[in-house]
Amino acid sequence: MGAYWQYLLVLANILGSVRCTQLPFRIPAATAEDDWDLNRSPNPNATGHLIFDTVHSFLQHWPNTRYRNGHNIVPGVVPVGTLLYHGRSDEQIPSEPQWAATDPEHSYAFCRGSVEEGCWQLTLSATRPLNVLYFDGSAAAKLTDGPLQTQDIVAWGEIRPEMIREEYTRIDALCTWGRRFGVDGFVRMEMDFEIMICDFTAGLEVVTLSHLTSDKPAFPGPRWPGRKPTYDIDSPVDTLDHSVEAFEVLHSGSWHNLYPGETRIQLDLARLVSFYDTALVPSLMAQRLGQKRYGHQLGAITPGDIAAVMERVERAVHTPHGAGCGVDWSTLLHTVAERYQNRLEMIQYLLNSSDTGENVMKKVQTQLDVMVQPYRLHSVAVPTSALSDDLSWSSPIYELCATTHTKHIHSSSTLLALMAESEHLLLRAIDETNREICRVVTRMWAEGARAVGAVDHDSVLVYWRVQLVALMEWLDWSAWIKCDPACSVEEMCYLPTWPFFGRTPPHSPGGGGHGGPGGPGHRPHSPGHGKHLTDGGLTMGGNDPNLNVSGA
């Protein structure tokens, strides 16, 4: 990345760092003439784009590793016939709450026993839809800076950092709460996805109980068979087989990196509860003021807001699965993201190329033409004067672009009447996100269309770069965080994933449960640290500043 581009990044950060009062998240009706003012940017502390991105990232390993502090609780189901896996050191079927993995590579890490005794892997199948509650983020990471906070609130009605290692106390508390509402388990993510199963005899049947080879010592104690290994991926005392095994846990997790993610859990977005909902949780607005997203957590939530959240969660788990208005919100979110994700990245690439200013401008304008073409009304003409800074002539294009994905919902009294509170929240989040994308894209297009034939290409390119950087930083989509150059066949692009943050000596487990070993390595300094990972070790990779920061 050149010095000029870095300067523009700094400039965009400065422009975006102005503090404003964070207001409850609302999108005004598009009635006033200035509603489609291309100069009016969103409130810097609005949360609609955060709701959009977190919901669009549900059950995807990559974005939830990057931003591990979850802000959502979502009911869902595990469909009939889904296979789950549980590794242990004996042949007993769990008679108490325990953990099951969605991939056998994950559960085999806890299939522990000596070479002589081997270990046991239990494969289970759902005999009915299992009712589950999903915590987003890296909700199984034993870290004090936020990943466990949504669970704390459900389990104990308050955030309890002293319980970070008390995994059996945690699962017992969650299941005690869940039994009142027919909740069968709780979905979390670390290296891969897992389900905290409250009763292995309720809605599950044994498919196989396999006696497998093993050379990992069993955990001590009667409740230890489900606990996680204490070795680290880089530990010098591990055998090569153990390092490969640990790599394969990460590898299996990477299968669910991006959309559609882990499809064996089906979430009901109509019952979503979000801590980014400023009408539901206003007490967190002040804590987020001026904070980078990596620092967002729930530590400042008030007892009153906790009570409101829990009332909403209990109402959500009481509501039958699929009782919303019928809109496929997941697909609608993905439609918007898919439409712009690669195209914005392409424009970023072109603007950062070493071609002449005239050629870059032509190429970028071609991409912008493609992006606005579905909304380029015949009645809108580009002014012949290249001297005017007034771009209001393009506002009808901006309006059509910003409303095209949801206008049919807003205009349907039937749909609006059927929509749950969570669906209205999702609709507003889509509107706010799509609106800002369309504002910036339309503005860039109009500036380029007006400047066709201009001699001063550099001024247009500077304008475009600043606008695009600001938009992409505001959206902050994790699909743009990549290893560059791309990984080879024997490599895997990797974000620091708990507990494999660094080289740590083995030690006795400190309360990991099937949620983690005794202690993680040091956490990374930034969520955007990427590595090329192979079964032979870790090598740094990438020229993107989001990937190359000092850390684990």
PDB file of N, CA and C in Angstrom, residues 467-504:
ATOM      1  N   GLN A 467     -14.146   8.972  -0.497  1.00  0.00           N
ATOM      2  CA  GLN A 467     -15.528   8.508  -0.363  1.00  0.00           C
ATOM      3  C   GLN A 467     -15.586   6.985  -0.191  1.00  0.00           C
ATOM      4  N   LEU A 468     -14.801   6.288  -1.002  1.00  0.00           N
ATOM      5  CA  LEU A 468     -14.849   4.823  -0.956  1.00  0.00           C
ATOM      6  C   LEU A 468     -14.264   4.287   0.344  1.00  0.00           C
ATOM      7  N   VAL A 469     -13.145   4.844   0.783  1.00  0.00           N
ATOM      8  CA  VAL A 469     -12.554   4.404   2.047  1.00  0.00           C
ATOM      9  C   VAL A 469     -13.539   4.593   3.196  1.00  0.00           C
ATOM     10  N   ALA A 470     -14.173   5.752   3.234  1.00  0.00           N
ATOM     11  CA  ALA A 470     -15.130   6.023   4.308  1.00  0.00           C
ATOM     12  C   ALA A 470     -16.288   5.035   4.273  1.00  0.00           C
ATOM     13  N   LEU A 471     -16.806   4.722   3.093  1.00  0.00           N
ATOM     14  CA  LEU A 471     -17.919   3.778   2.978  1.00  0.00           C
ATOM     15  C   LEU A 471     -17.505   2.381   3.407  1.00  0.00           C
ATOM     16  N   MET A 472     -16.358   1.905   2.914  1.00  0.00           N
ATOM     17  CA  MET A 472     -15.948   0.541   3.231  1.00  0.00           C
ATOM     18  C   MET A 472     -15.576   0.392   4.702  1.00  0.00           C
ATOM     19  N   GLU A 473     -15.019   1.431   5.311  1.00  0.00           N
ATOM     20  CA  GLU A 473     -14.748   1.360   6.747  1.00  0.00           C
ATOM     21  C   GLU A 473     -16.039   1.366   7.542  1.00  0.00           C
ATOM     22  N   TRP A 474     -17.018   2.104   7.081  1.00  0.00           N
ATOM     23  CA  TRP A 474     -18.320   2.148   7.758  1.00  0.00           C
ATOM     24  C   TRP A 474     -19.025   0.801   7.656  1.00  0.00           C
ATOM     25  N   LEU A 475     -19.022   0.195   6.490  1.00  0.00           N
ATOM     26  CA  LEU A 475     -19.624  -1.132   6.313  1.00  0.00           C
ATOM     27  C   LEU A 475     -18.834  -2.193   7.067  1.00  0.00           C
ATOM     28  N   ASP A 476     -17.504  -2.187   6.898  1.00  0.00           N
ATOM     29  CA  ASP A 476     -16.602  -3.058   7.649  1.00  0.00           C
ATOM     30  C   ASP A 476     -16.935  -4.532   7.460  1.00  0.00           C
ATOM     31  N   TRP A 477     -17.195  -4.934   6.226  1.00  0.00           N
ATOM     32  CA  TRP A 477     -17.555  -6.321   5.959  1.00  0.00           C
ATOM     33  C   TRP A 477     -16.319  -7.205   6.010  1.00  0.00           C
ATOM     34  N   SER A 478     -16.430  -8.304   6.732  1.00  0.00           N
ATOM     35  CA  SER A 478     -15.279  -9.175   6.961  1.00  0.00           C
ATOM     36  C   SER A 478     -14.849  -9.935   5.714  1.00  0.00           C
ATOM     37  N   ALA A 479     -15.706 -10.031   4.721  1.00  0.00           N
ATOM     38  CA  ALA A 479     -15.316 -10.704   3.477  1.00  0.00           C
ATOM     39  C   ALA A 479     -14.178  -9.973   2.785  1.00  0.00           C
ATOM     40  N   TRP A 480     -13.955  -8.707   3.136  1.00  0.00           N
ATOM     41  CA  TRP A 480     -12.854  -7.943   2.537  1.00  0.00           C
ATOM     42  C   TRP A 480     -11.531  -8.186   3.250  1.00  0.00           C
ATOM     43  N   ILE A 481     -11.549  -8.896   4.358  1.00  0.00           N
ATOM     44  CA  ILE A 481     -10.327  -9.215   5.088  1.00  0.00           C
ATOM     45  C   ILE A 481      -9.802 -10.545   4.551  1.00  0.00           C
ATOM     46  N   LYS A 482      -8.668 -10.487   3.860  1.00  0.00           N
ATOM     47  CA  LYS A 482      -8.150 -11.665   3.165  1.00  0.00           C
ATOM     48  C   LYS A 482      -6.647 -11.744   3.324  1.00  0.00           C
ATOM     49  N   CYS A 483      -6.107 -12.919   3.064  1.00  0.00           N
ATOM     50  CA  CYS A 483      -4.665 -13.066   2.926  1.00  0.00           C
ATOM     51  C   CYS A 483      -4.285 -12.660   1.508  1.00  0.00           C
ATOM     52  N   ASP A 484      -3.297 -11.788   1.412  1.00  0.00           N
ATOM     53  CA  ASP A 484      -2.836 -11.302   0.116  1.00  0.00           C
ATOM     54  C   ASP A 484      -1.305 -11.360   0.104  1.00  0.00           C
ATOM     55  N   PRO A 485      -0.704 -12.232  -0.690  1.00  0.00           N
ATOM     56  CA  PRO A 485      -1.324 -13.053  -1.732  1.00  0.00           C
ATOM     57  C   PRO A 485      -2.167 -14.182  -1.154  1.00  0.00           C
ATOM     58  N   ALA A 486      -3.048 -14.711  -1.991  1.00  0.00           N
ATOM     59  CA  ALA A 486      -3.936 -15.781  -1.555  1.00  0.00           C
ATOM     60  C   ALA A 486      -3.143 -17.029  -1.191  1.00  0.00           C
ATOM     61  N   CYS A 487      -3.735 -17.850  -0.348  1.00  0.00           N
ATOM     62  CA  CYS A 487      -3.051 -19.056   0.131  1.00  0.00           C
ATOM     63  C   CYS A 487      -2.923 -20.093  -0.984  1.00  0.00           C
ATOM     64  N   SER A 488      -1.877 -20.884  -0.876  1.00  0.00           N
ATOM     65  CA  SER A 488      -1.678 -21.975  -1.830  1.00  0.00           C
ATOM     66  C   SER A 488      -2.508 -23.175  -1.381  1.00  0.00           C
ATOM     67  N   VAL A 489      -2.376 -24.274  -2.120  1.00  0.00           N
ATOM     68  CA  VAL A 489      -3.167 -25.470  -1.849  1.00  0.00           C
ATOM     69  C   VAL A 489      -2.919 -25.989  -0.439  1.00  0.00           C
ATOM     70  N   GLU A 490      -1.680 -25.883   0.059  1.00  0.00           N
ATOM     71  CA  GLU A 490      -1.331 -26.442   1.363  1.00  0.00           C
ATOM     72  C   GLU A 490      -1.439 -25.416   2.489  1.00  0.00           C
ATOM     73  N   GLU A 491      -2.077 -24.297   2.238  1.00  0.00           N
ATOM     74  CA  GLU A 491      -2.212 -23.244   3.235  1.00  0.00           C
ATOM     75  C   GLU A 491      -3.682 -22.899   3.448  1.00  0.00           C
ATOM     76  N   MET A 492      -3.935 -22.242   4.572  1.00  0.00           N
ATOM     77  CA  MET A 492      -5.281 -21.776   4.885  1.00  0.00           C
ATOM     78  C   MET A 492      -5.166 -20.392   5.495  1.00  0.00           C
ATOM     79  N   CYS A 493      -5.920 -19.437   4.994  1.00  0.00           N
ATOM     80  CA  CYS A 493      -5.916 -18.100   5.570  1.00  0.00           C
ATOM     81  C   CYS A 493      -6.572 -18.164   6.951  1.00  0.00           C
ATOM     82  N   TYR A 494      -5.943 -17.517   7.911  1.00  0.00           N
ATOM     83  CA  TYR A 494      -6.282 -17.758   9.320  1.00  0.00           C
ATOM     84  C   TYR A 494      -6.295 -16.452  10.105  1.00  0.00           C
ATOM     85  N   LEU A 495      -7.332 -16.236  10.873  1.00  0.00           N
ATOM     86  CA  LEU A 495      -7.370 -15.178  11.866  1.00  0.00           C
ATOM     87  C   LEU A 495      -7.108 -15.796  13.228  1.00  0.00           C
ATOM     88  N   PRO A 496      -6.386 -15.114  14.114  1.00  0.00           N
ATOM     89  CA  PRO A 496      -6.132 -15.678  15.447  1.00  0.00           C
ATOM     90  C   PRO A 496      -7.431 -16.165  16.092  1.00  0.00           C
ATOM     91  N   THR A 497      -7.448 -17.439  16.409  1.00  0.00           N
ATOM     92  CA  THR A 497      -8.659 -18.102  16.885  1.00  0.00           C
ATOM     93  C   THR A 497      -8.411 -18.669  18.271  1.00  0.00           C
ATOM     94  N   TRP A 498      -9.241 -18.300  19.218  1.00  0.00           N
ATOM     95  CA  TRP A 498      -9.077 -18.855  20.553  1.00  0.00           C
ATOM     96  C   TRP A 498      -9.258 -20.367  20.497  1.00  0.00           C
ATOM     97  N   PRO A 499      -8.394 -21.164  21.150  1.00  0.00           N
ATOM     98  CA  PRO A 499      -7.317 -20.791  22.067  1.00  0.00           C
ATOM     99  C   PRO A 499      -5.929 -20.742  21.426  1.00  0.00           C
ATOM    100  N   PHE A 500      -5.838 -20.748  20.101  1.00  0.00           N
ATOM    101  CA  PHE A 500      -4.552 -20.860  19.432  1.00  0.00           C
ATOM    102  C   PHE A 500      -3.981 -19.480  19.131  1.00  0.00           C
ATOM    103  N   PHE A 501      -3.801 -18.659  20.144  1.00  0.00           N
ATOM    104  CA  PHE A 501      -3.282 -17.315  19.935  1.00  0.00           C
ATOM    105  C   PHE A 501      -1.764 -17.279  19.890  1.00  0.00           C
ATOM    106  N   GLY A 502      -1.120 -18.220  20.551  1.00  0.00           N
ATOM    107  CA  GLY A 502       0.339 -18.165  20.579  1.00  0.00           C
ATOM    108  C   GLY A 502       0.898 -19.388  21.266  1.00  0.00           C
ATOM    109  N   ARG A 503       2.182 -19.425  21.399  1.00  0.00           N
ATOM    110  CA  ARG A 503       2.855 -20.573  21.997  1.00  0.00           C
ATOM    111  C   ARG A 503       2.764 -20.472  23.521  1.00  0.00           C
ATOM    112  N   THR A 504       2.111 -21.439  24.141  1.00  0.00           N
ATOM    113  CA  THR A 504       2.014 -21.475  25.595  1.00  0.00           C
ATOM    114  C   THR A 504       2.305 -22.882  26.061  1.00  0.00           C
TER     115      THR A 504
END
